[in-house]
mmCIF file of C-alpha atoms in Angstrom:
data_model
loop_
_atom_site.group_PDB
_atom_site.id
_atom_site.type_symbol
_atom_site.label_atom_id
_atom_site.label_comp_id
_atom_site.label_asym_id
_atom_site.label_seq_id
_atom_site.Cartn_x
_atom_site.Cartn_y
_atom_site.Cartn_z
ATOM 1 C CA MET A 1 8.873 34.630 1.677
ATOM 2 C CA SER A 2 8.803 36.030 5.209
ATOM 3 C CA ILE A 3 9.468 34.070 8.386
ATOM 4 C CA LEU A 4 5.719 33.871 9.028
ATOM 5 C CA HIS A 5 5.273 31.805 5.881
ATOM 6 C CA VAL A 6 7.584 29.055 7.103
ATOM 7 C CA TYR A 7 7.014 29.437 10.837
ATOM 8 C CA ALA A 8 4.442 26.605 11.092
ATOM 9 C CA TYR A 9 6.690 24.274 9.073
ATOM 10 C CA LEU A 10 9.660 25.194 11.269
ATOM 11 C CA VAL A 11 7.636 24.315 14.375
ATOM 12 C CA ALA A 12 6.585 20.989 12.794
ATOM 13 C CA GLY A 13 10.181 20.082 11.884
ATOM 14 C CA TRP A 14 11.445 21.206 15.293
ATOM 15 C CA LEU A 15 8.903 19.026 17.135
ATOM 16 C CA LEU A 16 9.647 16.003 14.921
ATOM 17 C CA LEU A 17 13.449 16.233 15.253
ATOM 18 C CA GLY A 18 13.350 17.319 18.907
ATOM 19 C CA GLY A 19 11.122 14.358 19.775
ATOM 20 C CA ALA A 20 13.355 11.968 17.827
ATOM 21 C CA PHE A 21 16.443 13.397 19.604
ATOM 22 C CA GLY A 22 14.729 12.801 22.932
ATOM 23 C CA ILE A 23 14.115 9.143 22.014
ATOM 24 C CA ALA A 24 17.738 8.679 20.881
ATOM 25 C CA ARG A 25 19.216 9.965 24.147
ATOM 26 C CA SER A 26 16.479 8.639 26.437
ATOM 27 C CA ARG A 27 17.447 6.918 29.685
ATOM 28 C CA ASN A 28 13.845 6.085 30.637
ATOM 29 C CA LEU A 29 11.187 4.284 28.602
ATOM 30 C CA ILE A 30 8.368 6.545 29.882
ATOM 31 C CA HIS A 31 10.448 9.537 28.768
ATOM 32 C CA ALA A 32 10.902 7.880 25.370
ATOM 33 C CA VAL A 33 7.124 7.398 25.011
ATOM 34 C CA VAL A 34 6.529 11.078 25.801
ATOM 35 C CA CYS A 35 9.215 12.041 23.262
ATOM 36 C CA LEU A 36 7.451 9.914 20.639
ATOM 37 C CA SER A 37 4.223 11.830 21.381
ATOM 38 C CA ILE A 38 6.113 15.097 20.867
ATOM 39 C CA ALA A 39 7.559 13.901 17.560
ATOM 40 C CA GLN A 40 4.057 12.871 16.498
ATOM 41 C CA SER A 41 2.601 16.259 17.407
ATOM 42 C CA GLY A 42 4.924 17.693 14.756
ATOM 43 C CA THR A 43 2.779 15.859 12.209
ATOM 44 C CA TYR A 44 -0.384 17.525 13.558
ATOM 45 C CA VAL A 45 1.178 20.960 13.091
ATOM 46 C CA LEU A 46 2.335 20.016 9.582
ATOM 47 C CA LEU A 47 -1.112 18.746 8.506
ATOM 48 C CA ILE A 48 -2.981 21.751 9.907
ATOM 49 C CA ALA A 49 -0.437 24.142 8.336
ATOM 50 C CA ILE A 50 -0.882 22.533 4.913
ATOM 51 C CA GLY A 51 -4.661 23.052 5.081
ATOM 52 C CA TYR A 52 -4.485 26.660 6.292
ATOM 53 C CA GLN A 53 -5.715 29.546 4.190
ATOM 54 C CA SER A 54 -5.192 33.156 5.282
ATOM 55 C CA GLY A 55 -8.413 34.738 6.534
ATOM 56 C CA ALA A 56 -10.453 31.550 6.062
ATOM 57 C CA SER A 57 -12.979 30.340 8.665
ATOM 58 C CA PRO A 58 -13.304 26.848 10.188
ATOM 59 C CA PRO A 59 -14.962 24.175 8.011
ATOM 60 C CA VAL A 60 -18.075 24.057 10.207
ATOM 61 C CA PHE A 61 -21.101 25.968 8.963
ATOM 62 C CA GLY A 62 -23.608 27.497 11.362
ATOM 63 C CA GLY A 63 -27.194 28.412 10.523
ATOM 64 C CA SER A 64 -29.847 26.300 8.887
ATOM 65 C CA THR A 65 -29.293 27.173 5.231
ATOM 66 C CA PRO A 66 -26.572 25.434 3.250
ATOM 67 C CA PRO A 67 -23.855 27.937 2.317
ATOM 68 C CA ASP A 68 -23.391 28.835 -1.324
ATOM 69 C CA VAL A 69 -20.419 26.648 -2.220
ATOM 70 C CA ALA A 70 -18.853 29.026 -4.717
ATOM 71 C CA ALA A 71 -19.230 32.154 -2.592
ATOM 72 C CA HIS A 72 -18.295 30.576 0.737
ATOM 73 C CA SER A 73 -15.306 28.493 -0.225
ATOM 74 C CA ALA A 74 -13.097 30.467 2.188
ATOM 75 C CA VAL A 75 -12.837 27.747 4.830
ATOM 76 C CA VAL A 76 -9.638 25.934 5.763
ATOM 77 C CA ASP A 77 -9.115 22.433 4.377
ATOM 78 C CA PRO A 78 -11.312 19.908 6.300
ATOM 79 C CA VAL A 79 -9.573 16.874 4.771
ATOM 80 C CA VAL A 80 -6.255 17.450 6.564
ATOM 81 C CA GLN A 81 -8.172 18.254 9.761
ATOM 82 C CA ALA A 82 -9.911 14.872 9.551
ATOM 83 C CA MET A 83 -6.502 13.253 8.978
ATOM 84 C CA THR A 84 -5.167 15.048 12.043
ATOM 85 C CA LEU A 85 -8.004 13.490 14.040
ATOM 86 C CA THR A 86 -6.958 10.055 12.781
ATOM 87 C CA ASP A 87 -3.378 10.940 13.678
ATOM 88 C CA VAL A 88 -4.345 11.909 17.244
ATOM 89 C CA VAL A 89 -6.309 8.676 17.739
ATOM 90 C CA VAL A 90 -3.453 6.526 16.452
ATOM 91 C CA ALA A 91 -1.006 8.440 18.666
ATOM 92 C CA ALA A 92 -3.185 7.775 21.713
ATOM 93 C CA THR A 93 -3.440 4.032 20.972
ATOM 94 C CA VAL A 94 0.321 3.750 20.347
ATOM 95 C CA THR A 95 1.020 5.582 23.616
ATOM 96 C CA ALA A 96 -1.304 3.229 25.531
ATOM 97 C CA LEU A 97 0.365 0.119 24.072
ATOM 98 C CA LEU A 98 3.897 1.413 24.666
ATOM 99 C CA LEU A 99 3.091 2.350 28.263
ATOM 100 C CA ALA A 100 1.685 -1.160 28.818
ATOM 101 C CA LEU A 101 4.943 -2.561 27.396
ATOM 102 C CA ALA A 102 6.936 -0.260 29.698
ATOM 103 C CA VAL A 103 4.983 -1.596 32.696
ATOM 104 C CA GLN A 104 5.919 -5.166 31.726
ATOM 105 C CA VAL A 105 9.571 -4.265 31.031
ATOM 106 C CA ALA A 106 9.823 -2.620 34.460
ATOM 107 C CA LYS A 107 8.390 -5.735 36.093
ATOM 108 C CA ARG A 108 10.478 -8.303 34.188
ATOM 109 C CA HIS A 109 13.809 -6.466 34.181
ATOM 110 C CA GLY A 110 13.498 -4.161 37.176
ATOM 111 C CA THR A 111 14.609 -1.142 35.178
ATOM 112 C CA LEU A 112 13.208 1.404 32.724
ATOM 113 C CA ASP A 113 16.604 2.400 31.311
ATOM 114 C CA PRO A 114 16.801 1.075 27.730
ATOM 115 C CA ASP A 115 20.608 0.865 28.027
ATOM 116 C CA GLU A 116 20.315 -1.617 30.882
ATOM 117 C CA LEU A 117 18.003 -3.996 29.015
ATOM 118 C CA THR A 118 20.909 -6.268 28.099
ATOM 119 C CA SER A 119 18.713 -9.243 27.204
ATOM 120 C CA LEU A 120 17.140 -7.172 24.434
ATOM 121 C CA ARG A 121 20.506 -6.082 23.006
ATOM 122 C CA GLY A 122 20.971 -7.126 19.379
ATOM 123 C CA MET B 1 25.877 0.615 20.385
ATOM 124 C CA THR B 2 27.275 3.099 22.876
ATOM 125 C CA ARG B 3 25.421 6.331 23.580
ATOM 126 C CA ARG B 4 28.076 8.311 21.749
ATOM 127 C CA VAL B 5 27.787 6.247 18.549
ATOM 128 C CA ARG B 6 24.013 6.362 18.810
ATOM 129 C CA LEU B 7 23.958 10.152 19.017
ATOM 130 C CA ILE B 8 26.364 10.429 16.045
ATOM 131 C CA VAL B 9 24.076 8.143 13.990
ATOM 132 C CA PHE B 10 21.087 10.232 15.115
ATOM 133 C CA ALA B 11 22.820 13.490 14.142
ATOM 134 C CA ALA B 12 23.522 12.191 10.642
ATOM 135 C CA ALA B 13 19.951 10.913 10.177
ATOM 136 C CA ALA B 14 18.426 14.098 11.621
ATOM 137 C CA ALA B 15 20.543 16.234 9.292
ATOM 138 C CA ALA B 16 19.308 14.192 6.310
ATOM 139 C CA VAL B 17 15.671 14.472 7.431
ATOM 140 C CA GLY B 18 16.185 18.201 8.055
ATOM 141 C CA VAL B 19 17.525 18.728 4.521
ATOM 142 C CA LEU B 20 14.556 16.781 3.069
ATOM 143 C CA LEU B 21 12.126 18.872 5.132
ATOM 144 C CA VAL B 22 13.693 22.141 3.910
ATOM 145 C CA VAL B 23 13.618 20.958 0.278
ATOM 146 C CA THR B 24 9.952 19.940 0.693
ATOM 147 C CA VAL B 25 8.861 23.195 2.331
ATOM 148 C CA VAL B 26 10.606 25.264 -0.352
ATOM 149 C CA GLY B 27 8.791 23.316 -3.066
ATOM 150 C CA MET B 28 5.337 23.440 -1.437
ATOM 151 C CA PRO B 29 2.569 25.888 -2.323
ATOM 152 C CA PRO B 30 3.016 29.013 -0.154
ATOM 153 C CA PHE B 31 1.567 28.886 3.390
ATOM 154 C CA GLY B 32 -1.997 30.185 3.669
ATOM 155 C CA ASN B 33 -2.693 30.277 -0.077
ATOM 156 C CA ALA B 34 -6.153 29.754 -1.556
ATOM 157 C CA PHE B 35 -5.365 26.630 -3.608
ATOM 158 C CA HIS B 36 -7.011 23.702 -1.795
ATOM 159 C CA PRO B 37 -8.608 21.381 -4.384
ATOM 160 C CA TYR B 38 -9.477 18.676 -1.837
ATOM 161 C CA ARG B 39 -11.173 21.319 0.321
ATOM 162 C CA ASP B 40 -13.343 22.459 -2.587
ATOM 163 C CA VAL B 41 -14.443 18.898 -3.401
ATOM 164 C CA ALA B 42 -14.976 17.855 0.241
ATOM 165 C CA VAL B 43 -17.013 20.964 1.164
ATOM 166 C CA ALA B 44 -19.272 20.525 -1.869
ATOM 167 C CA ALA B 45 -19.774 16.813 -1.092
ATOM 168 C CA ALA B 46 -20.531 17.461 2.594
ATOM 169 C CA ILE B 47 -23.065 20.196 1.765
ATOM 170 C CA ALA B 48 -24.693 17.877 -0.778
ATOM 171 C CA HIS B 49 -25.230 15.441 2.108
ATOM 172 C CA GLN B 50 -26.536 18.205 4.426
ATOM 173 C CA THR B 51 -23.565 17.954 6.793
ATOM 174 C CA ALA B 52 -22.799 21.238 8.576
ATOM 175 C CA ASN B 53 -19.545 20.009 10.136
ATOM 176 C CA VAL B 54 -17.453 19.200 7.076
ATOM 177 C CA VAL B 55 -14.752 17.483 9.169
ATOM 178 C CA SER B 56 -17.387 14.996 10.383
ATOM 179 C CA GLY B 57 -18.615 14.709 6.807
ATOM 180 C CA VAL B 58 -15.102 13.711 5.720
ATOM 181 C CA ASN B 59 -14.624 11.272 8.607
ATOM 182 C CA TYR B 60 -17.996 9.528 8.665
ATOM 183 C CA ASP B 61 -19.177 9.883 5.086
ATOM 184 C CA LEU B 62 -16.455 10.496 2.502
ATOM 185 C CA ARG B 63 -13.715 8.551 4.326
ATOM 186 C CA ALA B 64 -15.981 6.370 6.506
ATOM 187 C CA PHE B 65 -14.115 3.227 5.457
ATOM 188 C CA ASP B 66 -10.825 4.708 6.719
ATOM 189 C CA THR B 67 -12.544 5.629 9.973
ATOM 190 C CA LEU B 68 -13.601 1.992 10.331
ATOM 191 C CA GLY B 69 -9.929 1.071 10.038
ATOM 192 C CA GLU B 70 -9.034 3.715 12.598
ATOM 193 C CA GLU B 71 -11.695 2.376 14.943
ATOM 194 C CA THR B 72 -10.326 -1.151 14.660
ATOM 195 C CA ILE B 73 -6.825 0.180 15.437
ATOM 196 C CA LEU B 74 -8.266 1.488 18.689
ATOM 197 C CA LEU B 75 -9.992 -1.860 19.329
ATOM 198 C CA GLY B 76 -6.727 -3.666 18.634
ATOM 199 C CA SER B 77 -4.826 -1.436 21.021
ATOM 200 C CA VAL B 78 -7.392 -1.979 23.801
ATOM 201 C CA VAL B 79 -7.161 -5.751 23.311
ATOM 202 C CA GLY B 80 -3.355 -5.549 23.135
ATOM 203 C CA ALA B 81 -3.120 -3.512 26.345
ATOM 204 C CA ALA B 82 -5.496 -5.957 28.065
ATOM 205 C CA VAL B 83 -3.265 -8.878 27.052
ATOM 206 C CA LEU B 84 -0.058 -7.088 28.071
ATOM 207 C CA LEU B 85 -1.426 -5.970 31.425
ATOM 208 C CA ARG B 86 -2.988 -9.240 32.585
ATOM 209 C CA PRO B 87 -1.445 -10.627 35.783
ATOM 210 C CA GLY B 88 1.557 -12.857 35.111
ATOM 211 C CA ARG B 89 2.294 -16.303 36.501
ATOM 212 C CA GLU B 90 4.092 -14.981 39.573
ATOM 213 C CA GLU B 91 1.420 -12.345 40.231
ATOM 214 C CA ARG B 92 -2.061 -12.323 41.654
ATOM 215 C CA GLU B 93 -4.920 -9.863 41.768
ATOM 216 C CA ARG B 94 -6.003 -8.545 45.124
ATOM 217 C CA THR B 95 -9.751 -8.791 45.580
ATOM 218 C CA GLU B 96 -9.824 -5.999 48.155
ATOM 219 C CA VAL B 97 -8.043 -2.772 47.347
ATOM 220 C CA PRO B 98 -6.981 -0.900 50.495
ATOM 221 C CA GLU B 99 -8.859 2.391 50.858
ATOM 222 C CA ASP B 100 -6.463 5.231 50.190
ATOM 223 C CA GLU B 101 -6.498 8.500 52.067
ATOM 224 C CA PRO B 102 -9.574 10.591 51.272
ATOM 225 C CA PRO B 103 -8.823 13.393 48.793
ATOM 226 C CA LEU B 104 -9.011 17.076 49.711
ATOM 227 C CA GLN B 105 -12.526 18.369 50.382
ATOM 228 C CA ALA B 106 -12.106 20.863 47.518
ATOM 229 C CA VAL B 107 -11.159 18.070 45.077
ATOM 230 C CA ARG B 108 -14.187 16.027 46.200
ATOM 231 C CA LEU B 109 -16.541 18.986 45.758
ATOM 232 C CA VAL B 110 -15.234 19.971 42.322
ATOM 233 C CA GLY B 111 -15.079 16.347 41.201
ATOM 234 C CA TYR B 112 -18.663 15.528 42.167
ATOM 235 C CA LEU B 113 -19.926 18.840 40.721
ATOM 236 C CA LEU B 114 -18.114 18.418 37.422
ATOM 237 C CA LEU B 115 -18.810 14.698 36.967
ATOM 238 C CA PRO B 116 -22.412 15.088 35.690
ATOM 239 C CA VAL B 117 -21.535 18.269 33.785
ATOM 240 C CA THR B 118 -18.651 16.519 31.999
ATOM 241 C CA LEU B 119 -20.743 13.462 31.137
ATOM 242 C CA VAL B 120 -23.528 15.633 29.687
ATOM 243 C CA LEU B 121 -20.922 17.625 27.757
ATOM 244 C CA GLY B 122 -19.503 14.373 26.356
ATOM 245 C CA LEU B 123 -22.959 13.198 25.240
ATOM 246 C CA ASP B 124 -23.577 16.616 23.671
ATOM 247 C CA VAL B 125 -20.280 16.509 21.747
ATOM 248 C CA VAL B 126 -21.180 13.035 20.385
ATOM 249 C CA ALA B 127 -24.810 13.895 19.577
ATOM 250 C CA HIS B 128 -24.019 17.146 17.746
ATOM 251 C CA GLY B 129 -20.921 15.825 15.979
ATOM 252 C CA HIS B 130 -22.451 16.448 12.557
ATOM 253 C CA LEU B 131 -23.489 20.043 13.374
ATOM 254 C CA THR B 132 -20.820 21.580 15.612
ATOM 255 C CA PRO B 133 -17.128 20.893 16.216
ATOM 256 C CA GLY B 134 -16.774 17.459 17.823
ATOM 257 C CA GLY B 135 -17.933 13.953 17.042
ATOM 258 C CA GLY B 136 -17.658 10.393 18.236
ATOM 259 C CA PHE B 137 -13.925 10.354 18.918
ATOM 260 C CA GLN B 138 -13.820 13.655 20.786
ATOM 261 C CA GLY B 139 -17.031 13.064 22.756
ATOM 262 C CA GLY B 140 -15.996 9.499 23.524
ATOM 263 C CA VAL B 141 -12.742 10.698 25.076
ATOM 264 C CA VAL B 142 -14.642 13.307 27.139
ATOM 265 C CA LEU B 143 -17.035 10.588 28.373
ATOM 266 C CA GLY B 144 -14.337 8.020 29.071
ATOM 267 C CA THR B 145 -11.996 10.359 30.933
ATOM 268 C CA GLY B 146 -14.791 12.380 32.562
ATOM 269 C CA LEU B 147 -16.022 9.280 34.364
ATOM 270 C CA HIS B 148 -12.669 9.159 36.164
ATOM 271 C CA LEU B 149 -13.511 12.383 37.999
ATOM 272 C CA LEU B 150 -15.238 9.847 40.231
ATOM 273 C CA TYR B 151 -11.845 8.284 40.957
ATOM 274 C CA LEU B 152 -10.376 11.682 41.850
ATOM 275 C CA ALA B 153 -13.344 12.647 44.016
ATOM 276 C CA GLY B 154 -14.335 9.358 45.618
ATOM 277 C CA GLY B 155 -11.346 7.043 45.280
ATOM 278 C CA PHE B 156 -10.981 3.652 43.617
ATOM 279 C CA ARG B 157 -13.863 2.002 45.476
ATOM 280 C CA ALA B 158 -16.367 4.654 44.387
ATOM 281 C CA LEU B 159 -15.144 4.255 40.803
ATOM 282 C CA GLU B 160 -15.443 0.457 40.983
ATOM 283 C CA ARG B 161 -18.995 0.596 42.281
ATOM 284 C CA LEU B 162 -20.145 2.586 39.241
ATOM 285 C CA ARG B 163 -17.738 1.280 36.632
ATOM 286 C CA ALA B 164 -17.997 -2.477 36.365
ATOM 287 C CA VAL B 165 -15.663 -3.562 33.551
ATOM 288 C CA PRO B 166 -17.847 -6.161 31.690
ATOM 289 C CA PRO B 167 -20.505 -3.707 30.361
ATOM 290 C CA PHE B 168 -17.756 -1.598 28.789
ATOM 291 C CA GLU B 169 -16.239 -4.677 27.141
ATOM 292 C CA VAL B 170 -19.677 -5.225 25.607
ATOM 293 C CA GLY B 171 -19.878 -1.521 24.690
ATOM 294 C CA GLU B 172 -16.510 -1.696 22.949
ATOM 295 C CA ALA B 173 -17.629 -4.655 20.839
ATOM 296 C CA VAL B 174 -21.127 -3.291 20.140
ATOM 297 C CA GLY B 175 -19.740 0.113 19.082
ATOM 298 C CA THR B 176 -17.400 -1.490 16.553
ATOM 299 C CA ALA B 177 -20.078 -3.912 15.351
ATOM 300 C CA ALA B 178 -22.608 -1.078 14.922
ATOM 301 C CA PHE B 179 -20.195 0.728 12.580
ATOM 302 C CA VAL B 180 -19.831 -2.430 10.474
ATOM 303 C CA ALA B 181 -23.614 -2.985 10.593
ATOM 304 C CA VAL B 182 -24.257 0.506 9.175
ATOM 305 C CA GLY B 183 -21.723 -0.294 6.454
ATOM 306 C CA ILE B 184 -23.441 -3.585 5.598
ATOM 307 C CA ALA B 185 -26.807 -1.808 5.506
ATOM 308 C CA GLY B 186 -25.310 0.462 2.835
ATOM 309 C CA LEU B 187 -24.025 -2.594 0.971
ATOM 310 C CA ALA B 188 -27.461 -4.244 1.089
ATOM 311 C CA VAL B 189 -29.490 -1.178 0.071
ATOM 312 C CA THR B 190 -27.261 0.648 -2.418
ATOM 313 C CA GLY B 191 -24.583 -1.912 -3.292
ATOM 314 C CA SER B 192 -21.724 0.095 -1.725
ATOM 315 C CA PHE B 193 -20.232 -0.508 1.729
ATOM 316 C CA LEU B 194 -20.942 2.427 4.105
ATOM 317 C CA ALA B 195 -23.004 4.267 1.506
ATOM 318 C CA ASN B 196 -25.689 6.518 2.984
ATOM 319 C CA VAL B 197 -29.011 4.728 3.530
ATOM 320 C CA LEU B 198 -30.886 7.266 5.669
ATOM 321 C CA PRO B 199 -32.835 10.362 4.619
ATOM 322 C CA LEU B 200 -30.467 13.341 4.477
ATOM 323 C CA GLY B 201 -32.765 15.710 6.394
ATOM 324 C CA THR B 202 -32.458 19.489 6.392
ATOM 325 C CA PHE B 203 -29.132 21.269 6.694
ATOM 326 C CA GLY B 204 -28.222 22.330 10.234
ATOM 327 C CA SER B 205 -31.054 20.462 11.976
ATOM 328 C CA MET B 206 -30.587 17.599 14.420
ATOM 329 C CA PRO B 207 -31.784 14.824 12.054
ATOM 330 C CA SER B 208 -29.547 15.577 9.081
ATOM 331 C CA SER B 209 -26.555 14.259 7.130
ATOM 332 C CA GLY B 210 -27.804 10.670 6.915
ATOM 333 C CA ILE B 211 -25.632 8.039 8.592
ATOM 334 C CA VAL B 212 -23.117 10.541 10.068
ATOM 335 C CA PRO B 213 -24.859 10.936 13.476
ATOM 336 C CA LEU B 214 -25.394 7.166 13.675
ATOM 337 C CA LEU B 215 -21.693 6.480 13.078
ATOM 338 C CA ASN B 216 -20.832 9.246 15.563
ATOM 339 C CA VAL B 217 -22.818 7.428 18.262
ATOM 340 C CA ALA B 218 -21.211 4.070 17.359
ATOM 341 C CA VAL B 219 -17.717 5.559 17.503
ATOM 342 C CA GLY B 220 -18.524 7.535 20.663
ATOM 343 C CA MET B 221 -19.621 4.332 22.379
ATOM 344 C CA GLU B 222 -16.528 2.458 21.221
ATOM 345 C CA VAL B 223 -14.067 5.222 22.160
ATOM 346 C CA ALA B 224 -15.634 5.871 25.582
ATOM 347 C CA SER B 225 -15.597 2.132 26.370
ATOM 348 C CA GLY B 226 -12.058 1.810 25.034
ATOM 349 C CA VAL B 227 -10.701 4.669 27.163
ATOM 350 C CA ILE B 228 -12.451 3.291 30.259
ATOM 351 C CA LEU B 229 -11.080 -0.223 29.624
ATOM 352 C CA LEU B 230 -7.544 1.054 29.026
ATOM 353 C CA LEU B 231 -7.579 3.128 32.209
ATOM 354 C CA ALA B 232 -9.174 0.221 34.124
ATOM 355 C CA HIS B 233 -6.285 -2.066 33.113
ATOM 356 C CA PHE B 234 -3.672 0.524 34.104
ATOM 357 C CA LEU B 235 -5.433 1.240 37.414
ATOM 358 C CA ASP B 236 -5.668 -2.502 38.174
ATOM 359 C CA GLN B 237 -1.987 -2.822 37.392
ATOM 360 C CA ALA B 238 -1.144 -0.036 39.837
ATOM 361 C CA LEU B 239 -3.569 -0.870 42.658
ATOM 362 C CA ARG B 240 -4.548 -4.506 42.404
ATOM 363 C CA VAL B 241 -1.852 -6.659 40.827
ATOM 364 C CA GLU B 242 0.903 -7.742 43.238
ATOM 365 C CA ARG B 243 3.645 -10.351 43.438
ATOM 366 C CA ARG B 244 2.716 -13.646 45.015
#
């Protein structure tokens, strides 16, 4: 198993853990939201990597004749690509909601530093 | 929890997740191999329904019910952001937004030139979602964000003149309702929710793949309206809402 065979998985794990590290040490809620987006992009890389096949083409067929399924099966997996699309949409909605929350936190508490939000401390 | 303790807890959790990731990757089928059973089934099913873009076939045909859920997540987030960003008790909305400095001539030129091009591109991505890469979600984002070239080129007032909020609130609701309506049509005709009810057409031509283009348009409408509403709420928050 060469490095190329695990490279995509390494990138996915790196993005996930790097993003989570950024959230853990964040001093700014906007920064934390961006870090969450980075952690989430690790899942895109993971999904696309799982569906990849060496030398395969995209799962979109050109031309006006249906391809012969048996002979033309060399496309990458469309199911994980569709899931990645879902993932991207959910990430965008979560980002929008969290940014709206950050706006309200900044207005109510006058700070974006999570460590200074003493009223939220458990 | 102090920062130090928090980072120690994070390090322990990250190490555990890292070990699990390594164990998983070692046990997975090798990267780039030819064993993709879901791919084989999904490609055959999409071709049977005359869908050239198999990703769209998965999203709007095979997994259309999941896409309905995804669409309602977006609707929920738009409603949630609208609730969170409404003016509070000690705030009020300015009716007149002060005109900001005019943007650079170059930005105006490029913005006004690219505005129609981007909108046409967005419509094209939605309309050909079942044939070429793209679809309702992608085209909807192009449409929703492309409209804001007007904000860059002409400022907030120019944007407001062309982008009244109420029609997009209607668009958001109609887009979601249209998706459900197509699903109910499937239920009424075939007995299964979101089953195909339209003629499948010929592979690779504009009228093909049954309900996929219809759902693409519904989702494109919903996503474009949703993006515009979200950005409208954030822009209002930045430019309009002020303390009493």
